[in-house]
Tab-separated table of C-alpha atoms in Angstrom:
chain	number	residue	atom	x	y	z
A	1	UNK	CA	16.255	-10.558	3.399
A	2	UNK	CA	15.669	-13.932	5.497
A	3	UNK	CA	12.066	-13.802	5.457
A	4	UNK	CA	11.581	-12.518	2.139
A	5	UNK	CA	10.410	-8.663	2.395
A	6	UNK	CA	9.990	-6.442	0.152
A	7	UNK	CA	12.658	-3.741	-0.870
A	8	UNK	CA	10.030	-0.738	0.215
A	9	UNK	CA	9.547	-3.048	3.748
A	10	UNK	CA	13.152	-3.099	4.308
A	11	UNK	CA	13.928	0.277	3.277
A	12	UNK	CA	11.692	1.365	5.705
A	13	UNK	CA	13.362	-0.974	8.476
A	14	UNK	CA	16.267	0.850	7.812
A	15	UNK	CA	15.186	4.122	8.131
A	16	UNK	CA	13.688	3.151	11.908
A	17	UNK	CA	17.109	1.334	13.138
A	18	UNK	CA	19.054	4.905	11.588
A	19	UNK	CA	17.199	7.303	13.583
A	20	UNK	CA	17.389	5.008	16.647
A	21	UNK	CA	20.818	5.138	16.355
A	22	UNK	CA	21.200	8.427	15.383
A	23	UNK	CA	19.197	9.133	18.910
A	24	UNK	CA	21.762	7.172	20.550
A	25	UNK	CA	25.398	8.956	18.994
A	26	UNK	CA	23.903	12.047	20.477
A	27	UNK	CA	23.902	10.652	23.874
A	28	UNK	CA	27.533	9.129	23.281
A	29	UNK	CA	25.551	6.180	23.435
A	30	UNK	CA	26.129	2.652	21.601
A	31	UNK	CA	23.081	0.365	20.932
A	32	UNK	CA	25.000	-2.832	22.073
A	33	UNK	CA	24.776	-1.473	25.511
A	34	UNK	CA	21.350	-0.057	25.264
A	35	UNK	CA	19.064	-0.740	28.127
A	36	UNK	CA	14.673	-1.097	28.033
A	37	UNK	CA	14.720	2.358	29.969
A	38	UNK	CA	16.309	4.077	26.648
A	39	UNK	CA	14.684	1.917	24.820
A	40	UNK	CA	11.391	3.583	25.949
A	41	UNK	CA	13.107	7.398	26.513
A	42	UNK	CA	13.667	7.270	21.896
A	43	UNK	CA	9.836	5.925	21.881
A	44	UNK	CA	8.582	8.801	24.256
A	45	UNK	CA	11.163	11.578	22.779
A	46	UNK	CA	9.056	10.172	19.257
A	47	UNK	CA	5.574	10.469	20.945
A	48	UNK	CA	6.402	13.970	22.366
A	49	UNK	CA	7.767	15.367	19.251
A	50	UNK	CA	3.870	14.296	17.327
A	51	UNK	CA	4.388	10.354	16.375
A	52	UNK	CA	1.356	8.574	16.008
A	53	UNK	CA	0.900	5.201	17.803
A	54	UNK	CA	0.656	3.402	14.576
A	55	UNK	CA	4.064	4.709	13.627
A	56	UNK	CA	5.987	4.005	17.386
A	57	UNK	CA	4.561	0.708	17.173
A	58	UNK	CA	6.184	-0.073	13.540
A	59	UNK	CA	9.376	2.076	14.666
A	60	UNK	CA	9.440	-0.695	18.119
A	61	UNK	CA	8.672	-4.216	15.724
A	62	UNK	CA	12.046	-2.433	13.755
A	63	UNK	CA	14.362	-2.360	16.917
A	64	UNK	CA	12.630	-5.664	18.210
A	65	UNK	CA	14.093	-7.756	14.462
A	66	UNK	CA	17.260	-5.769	15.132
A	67	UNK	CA	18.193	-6.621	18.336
A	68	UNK	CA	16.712	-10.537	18.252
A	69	UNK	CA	19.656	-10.402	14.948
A	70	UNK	CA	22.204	-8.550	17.484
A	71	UNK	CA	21.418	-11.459	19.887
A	72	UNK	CA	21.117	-14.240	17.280
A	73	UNK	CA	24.693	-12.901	16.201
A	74	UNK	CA	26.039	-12.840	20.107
A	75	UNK	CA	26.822	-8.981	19.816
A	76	UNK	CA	24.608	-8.412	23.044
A	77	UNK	CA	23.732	-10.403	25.861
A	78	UNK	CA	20.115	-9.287	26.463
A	79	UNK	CA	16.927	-7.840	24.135
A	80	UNK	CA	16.417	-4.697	25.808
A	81	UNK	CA	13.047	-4.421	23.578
A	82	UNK	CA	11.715	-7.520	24.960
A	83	UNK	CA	9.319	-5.840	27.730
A	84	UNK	CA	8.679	-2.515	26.225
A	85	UNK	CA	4.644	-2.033	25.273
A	86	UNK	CA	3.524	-1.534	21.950
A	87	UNK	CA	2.143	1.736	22.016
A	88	UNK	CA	-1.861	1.199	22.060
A	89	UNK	CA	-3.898	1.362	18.436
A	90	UNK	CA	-6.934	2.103	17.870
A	91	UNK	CA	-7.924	0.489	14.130
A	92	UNK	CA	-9.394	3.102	11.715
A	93	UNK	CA	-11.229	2.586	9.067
A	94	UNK	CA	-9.211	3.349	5.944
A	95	UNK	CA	-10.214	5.915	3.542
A	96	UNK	CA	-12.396	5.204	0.573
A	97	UNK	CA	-13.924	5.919	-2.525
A	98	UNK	CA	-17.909	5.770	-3.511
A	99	UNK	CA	-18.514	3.952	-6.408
A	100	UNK	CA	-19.478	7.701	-8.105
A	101	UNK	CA	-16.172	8.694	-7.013
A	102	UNK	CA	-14.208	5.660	-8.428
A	103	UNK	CA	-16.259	6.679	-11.938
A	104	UNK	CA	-15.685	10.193	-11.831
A	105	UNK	CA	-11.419	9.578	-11.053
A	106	UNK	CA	-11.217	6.910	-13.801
A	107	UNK	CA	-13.217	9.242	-16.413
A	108	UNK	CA	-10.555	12.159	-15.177
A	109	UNK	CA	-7.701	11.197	-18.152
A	110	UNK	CA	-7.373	12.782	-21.418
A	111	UNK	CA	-7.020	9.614	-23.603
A	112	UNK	CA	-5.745	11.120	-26.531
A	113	UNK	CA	-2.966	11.347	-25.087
A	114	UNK	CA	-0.654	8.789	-25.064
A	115	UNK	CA	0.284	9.435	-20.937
A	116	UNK	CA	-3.624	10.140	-20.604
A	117	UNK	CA	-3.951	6.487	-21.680
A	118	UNK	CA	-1.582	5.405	-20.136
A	119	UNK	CA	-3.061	6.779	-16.800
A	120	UNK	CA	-6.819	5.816	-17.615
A	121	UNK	CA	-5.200	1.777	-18.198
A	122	UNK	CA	-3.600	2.279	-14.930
A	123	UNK	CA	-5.905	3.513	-12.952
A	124	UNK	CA	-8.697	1.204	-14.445
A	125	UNK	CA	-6.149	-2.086	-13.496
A	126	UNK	CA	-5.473	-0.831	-9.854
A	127	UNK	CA	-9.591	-0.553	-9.176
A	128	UNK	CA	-10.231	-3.921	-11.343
A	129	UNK	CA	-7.615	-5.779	-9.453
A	130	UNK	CA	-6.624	-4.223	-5.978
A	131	UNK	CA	-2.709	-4.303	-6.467
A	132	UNK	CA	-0.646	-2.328	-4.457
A	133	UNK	CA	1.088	0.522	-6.300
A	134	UNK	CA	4.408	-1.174	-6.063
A	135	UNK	CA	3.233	-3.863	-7.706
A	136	UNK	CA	1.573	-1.602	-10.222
A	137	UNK	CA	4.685	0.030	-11.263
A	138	UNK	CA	6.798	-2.666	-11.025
A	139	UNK	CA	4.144	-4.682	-13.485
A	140	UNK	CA	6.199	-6.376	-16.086
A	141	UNK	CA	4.604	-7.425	-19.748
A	142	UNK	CA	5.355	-11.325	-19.118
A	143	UNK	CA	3.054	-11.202	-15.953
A	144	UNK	CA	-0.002	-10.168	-17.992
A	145	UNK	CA	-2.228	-13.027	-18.786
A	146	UNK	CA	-4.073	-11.192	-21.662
A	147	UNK	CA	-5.914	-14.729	-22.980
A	148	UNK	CA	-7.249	-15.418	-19.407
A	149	UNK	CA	-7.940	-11.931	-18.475
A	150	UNK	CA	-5.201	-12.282	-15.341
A	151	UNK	CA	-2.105	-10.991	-13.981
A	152	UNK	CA	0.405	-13.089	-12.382
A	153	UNK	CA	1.944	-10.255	-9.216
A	154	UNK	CA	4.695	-10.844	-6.881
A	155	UNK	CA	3.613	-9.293	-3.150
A	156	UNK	CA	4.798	-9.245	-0.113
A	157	UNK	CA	7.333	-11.472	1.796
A	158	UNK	CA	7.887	-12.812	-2.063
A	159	UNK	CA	4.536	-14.214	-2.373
A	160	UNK	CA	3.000	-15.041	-5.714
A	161	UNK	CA	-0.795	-14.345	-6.536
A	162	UNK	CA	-2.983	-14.366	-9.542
A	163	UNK	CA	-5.664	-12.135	-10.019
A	164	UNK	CA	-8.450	-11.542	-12.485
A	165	UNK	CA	-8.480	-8.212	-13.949
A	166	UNK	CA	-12.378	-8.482	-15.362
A	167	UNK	CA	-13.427	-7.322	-19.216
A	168	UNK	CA	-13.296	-3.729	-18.944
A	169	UNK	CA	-9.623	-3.012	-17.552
A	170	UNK	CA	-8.641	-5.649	-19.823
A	171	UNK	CA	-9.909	-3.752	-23.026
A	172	UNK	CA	-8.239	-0.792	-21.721
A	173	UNK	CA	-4.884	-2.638	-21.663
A	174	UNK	CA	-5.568	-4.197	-25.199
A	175	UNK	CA	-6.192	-0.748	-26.371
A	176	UNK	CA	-2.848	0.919	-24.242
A	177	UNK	CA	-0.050	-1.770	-25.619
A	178	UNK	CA	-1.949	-1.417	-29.110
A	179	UNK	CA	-0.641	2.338	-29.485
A	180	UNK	CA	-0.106	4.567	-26.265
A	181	UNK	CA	2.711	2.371	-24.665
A	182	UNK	CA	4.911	3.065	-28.065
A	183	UNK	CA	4.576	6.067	-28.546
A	184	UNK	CA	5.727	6.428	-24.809
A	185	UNK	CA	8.470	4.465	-25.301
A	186	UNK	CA	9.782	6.317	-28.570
A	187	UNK	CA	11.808	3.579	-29.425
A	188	UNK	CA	13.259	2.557	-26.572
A	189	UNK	CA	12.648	-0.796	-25.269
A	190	UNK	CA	11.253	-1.912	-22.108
A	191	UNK	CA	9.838	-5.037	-20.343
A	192	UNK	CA	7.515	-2.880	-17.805
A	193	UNK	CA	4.038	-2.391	-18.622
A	194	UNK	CA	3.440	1.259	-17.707
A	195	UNK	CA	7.240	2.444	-18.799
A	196	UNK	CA	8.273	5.937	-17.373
A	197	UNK	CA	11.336	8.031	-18.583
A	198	UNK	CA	13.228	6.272	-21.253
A	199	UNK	CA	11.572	2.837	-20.645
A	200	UNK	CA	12.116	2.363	-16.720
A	201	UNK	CA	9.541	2.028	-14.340
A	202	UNK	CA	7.437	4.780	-13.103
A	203	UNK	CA	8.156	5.626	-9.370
A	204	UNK	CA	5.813	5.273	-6.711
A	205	UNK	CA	5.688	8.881	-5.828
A	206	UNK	CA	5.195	9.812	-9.731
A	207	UNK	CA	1.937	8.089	-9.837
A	208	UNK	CA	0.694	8.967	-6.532
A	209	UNK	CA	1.220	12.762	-8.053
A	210	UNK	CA	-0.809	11.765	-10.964
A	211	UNK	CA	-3.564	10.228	-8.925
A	212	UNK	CA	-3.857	13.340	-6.857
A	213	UNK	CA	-3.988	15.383	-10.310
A	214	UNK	CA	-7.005	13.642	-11.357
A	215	UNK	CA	-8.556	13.688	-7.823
A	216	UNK	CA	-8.662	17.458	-8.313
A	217	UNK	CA	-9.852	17.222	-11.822
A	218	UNK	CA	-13.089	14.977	-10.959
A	219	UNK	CA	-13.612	17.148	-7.949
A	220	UNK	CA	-12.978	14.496	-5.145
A	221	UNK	CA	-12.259	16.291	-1.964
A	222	UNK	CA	-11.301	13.385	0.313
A	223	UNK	CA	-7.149	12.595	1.326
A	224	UNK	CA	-6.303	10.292	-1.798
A	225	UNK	CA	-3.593	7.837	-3.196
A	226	UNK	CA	-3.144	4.189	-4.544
A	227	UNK	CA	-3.636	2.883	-1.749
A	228	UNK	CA	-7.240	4.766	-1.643
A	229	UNK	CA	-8.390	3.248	-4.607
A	230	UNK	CA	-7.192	-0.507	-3.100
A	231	UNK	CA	-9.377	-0.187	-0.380
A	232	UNK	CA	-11.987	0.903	-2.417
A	233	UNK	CA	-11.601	-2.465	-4.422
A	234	UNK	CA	-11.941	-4.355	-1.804
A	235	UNK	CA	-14.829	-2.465	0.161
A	236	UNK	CA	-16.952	-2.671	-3.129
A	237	UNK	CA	-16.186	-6.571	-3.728
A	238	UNK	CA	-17.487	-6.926	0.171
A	239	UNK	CA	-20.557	-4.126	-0.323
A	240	UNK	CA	-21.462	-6.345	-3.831
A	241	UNK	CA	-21.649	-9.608	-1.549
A	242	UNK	CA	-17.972	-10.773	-1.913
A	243	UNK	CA	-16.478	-13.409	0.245
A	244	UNK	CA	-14.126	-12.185	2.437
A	245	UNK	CA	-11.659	-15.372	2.049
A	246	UNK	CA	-11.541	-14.586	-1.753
A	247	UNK	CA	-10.751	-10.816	-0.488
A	248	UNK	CA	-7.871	-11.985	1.196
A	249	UNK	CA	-6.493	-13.755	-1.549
A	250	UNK	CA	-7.041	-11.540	-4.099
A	251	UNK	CA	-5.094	-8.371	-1.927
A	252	UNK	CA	-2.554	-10.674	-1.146
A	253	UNK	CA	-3.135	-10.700	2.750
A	254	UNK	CA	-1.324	-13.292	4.959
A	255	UNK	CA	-3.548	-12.897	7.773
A	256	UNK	CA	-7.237	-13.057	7.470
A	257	UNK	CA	-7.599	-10.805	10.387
A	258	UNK	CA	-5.782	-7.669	7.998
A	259	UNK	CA	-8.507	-8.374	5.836
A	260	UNK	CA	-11.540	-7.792	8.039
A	261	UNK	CA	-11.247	-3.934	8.428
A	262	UNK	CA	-12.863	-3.557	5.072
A	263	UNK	CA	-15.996	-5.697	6.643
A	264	UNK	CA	-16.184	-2.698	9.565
A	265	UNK	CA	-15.365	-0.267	6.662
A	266	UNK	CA	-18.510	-1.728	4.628
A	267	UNK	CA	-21.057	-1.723	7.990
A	268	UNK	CA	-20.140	1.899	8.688
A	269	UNK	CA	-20.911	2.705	4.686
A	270	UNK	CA	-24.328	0.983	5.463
A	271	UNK	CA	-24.921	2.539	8.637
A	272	UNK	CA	-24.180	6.586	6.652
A	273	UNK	CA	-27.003	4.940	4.030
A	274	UNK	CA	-29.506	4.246	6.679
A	275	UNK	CA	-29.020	7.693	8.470
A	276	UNK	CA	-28.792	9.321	5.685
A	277	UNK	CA	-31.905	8.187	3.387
A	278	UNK	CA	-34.618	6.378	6.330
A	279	UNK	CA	-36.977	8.511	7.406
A	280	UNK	CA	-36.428	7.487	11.478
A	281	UNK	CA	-32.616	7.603	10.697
């Protein structure tokens, strides 16, 4: 809550600091008196049992804000994480969407119906503006900008962004709070723009089932959720010639540097091109 994450963000804290102590109750352990070398025995146990590096390393920056607050609050006298490596990453690329793909997934929606319009308007407002799916869901109506084509998003560490939506997702919305979003709503009220059950927000894990639906439906073989069609935003604006500062901003990245995988994601889509279609590839 002091620096201003996001409920998912410290949810997921949580989680990591339970199952460290969990780890230590079994071994009549308390983590006031934990030392580097059992420290590194939970990260191993975790490596052993399958854990990816990615997810040790997130699992270590957990205990690292817990016990700098443990110290901060004179409950122990040392960090025990403080010389414990982070687990070595490699940084791969994220998975994507063709532009023939992105098409085919947003054509996948039966309109006429009123969730099928629903769907199509979300779907066509995550690819037209790169929001994460949290902020998707959580979209309220007073954050729509409908007269300047923008959306006005809260992200991460409490962060606020605007971002253009373009012409075409923005007729889509026109057309869903025109009819669909009633009839959804069947009387009941709500402030959120893509209302679930009786007028509260559609969860995370609902849409990422919906997404997957329509994956099958336009016959899109590759691993897909949300977050998919994020990066594909942002790989597209880069392929099309986009600046990669106005990337940044538009995603909501703090760090420039979080923002350059989709530059390596865009020279290895040029590089399949070339290989694929020259006739010395």
């Amino acid at each position: 809550m002091e620096k201003g994450l996001s409920k998912n963000t410290l949810s997921a804290y949580r989680r990591d600091i339970t199952a460290f102590l969990n780890w230590l109750d079994a071994r009549n352990a308390q983590c006031t008196d934990a030392s580097r070398a059992q420290i590194n025995a939970y990260l191993a146990d975790a490596i052993g049992a399958g854990a990816q590096a990615r997810s040790t390393a997130r699992w270590l920056s957990s205990l690292r804000g817990f016990y700098r607050w443990l110290l901060r609050q004179g409950l122990v006298a040392e960090d025990p994480t403080l010389q414990v490596e982070r687990p070595r990453m490699g940084r791969p690329l994220p998975h994507t969407l063709t532009e023939t793909e992105v098409e085919s997934l947003l054509a996948a929606p039966t309109v006429g119906t009123s969730i099928g319009m629903r769907d199509r308007t979300m779907l066509e407002l995550l690819y037209a503006s790169g929001l994460r799916v949290s902020e998707l869901v959580g979209l309220g109506l007073s954050q729509l900008g409908m007269e300047q084509g923008v959306v006005q998003v809260t992200g991460k560490g409490n962060k606020e962004r605007i971002v253009p939506i373009g012409e075409e997702a923005l007729e889509w919305l026109q057309r869903y709070l025109g009819g669909a979003r009633q009839e959804l709503l069947s009387g009941n009220d709500s402030h959120y723009v893509f209302p679930g059950r009786e007028g509260g927000a559609l969860t995370r894990q609902a849409f990422w089932y919906r997404i997957r639906h329509y994956a099958v439906q336009a016959g899109i073989q590759k691993h897909l959720s949300p977050h998919t069609v994020r990066h594909a935003f942002a790989t597209h604006l880069i392929n099309h010639g986009a600046d990669l500062r106005v990337v940044q901003m538009l995603l909501g990245h703090s760090d420039l540097s979080t923002t350059q995988i989709y530059t390596h994601v865009a020279r290895h889509r040029l590089q399949e091109l070339h290989a694929r279609h020259h006739p010395r590839g």
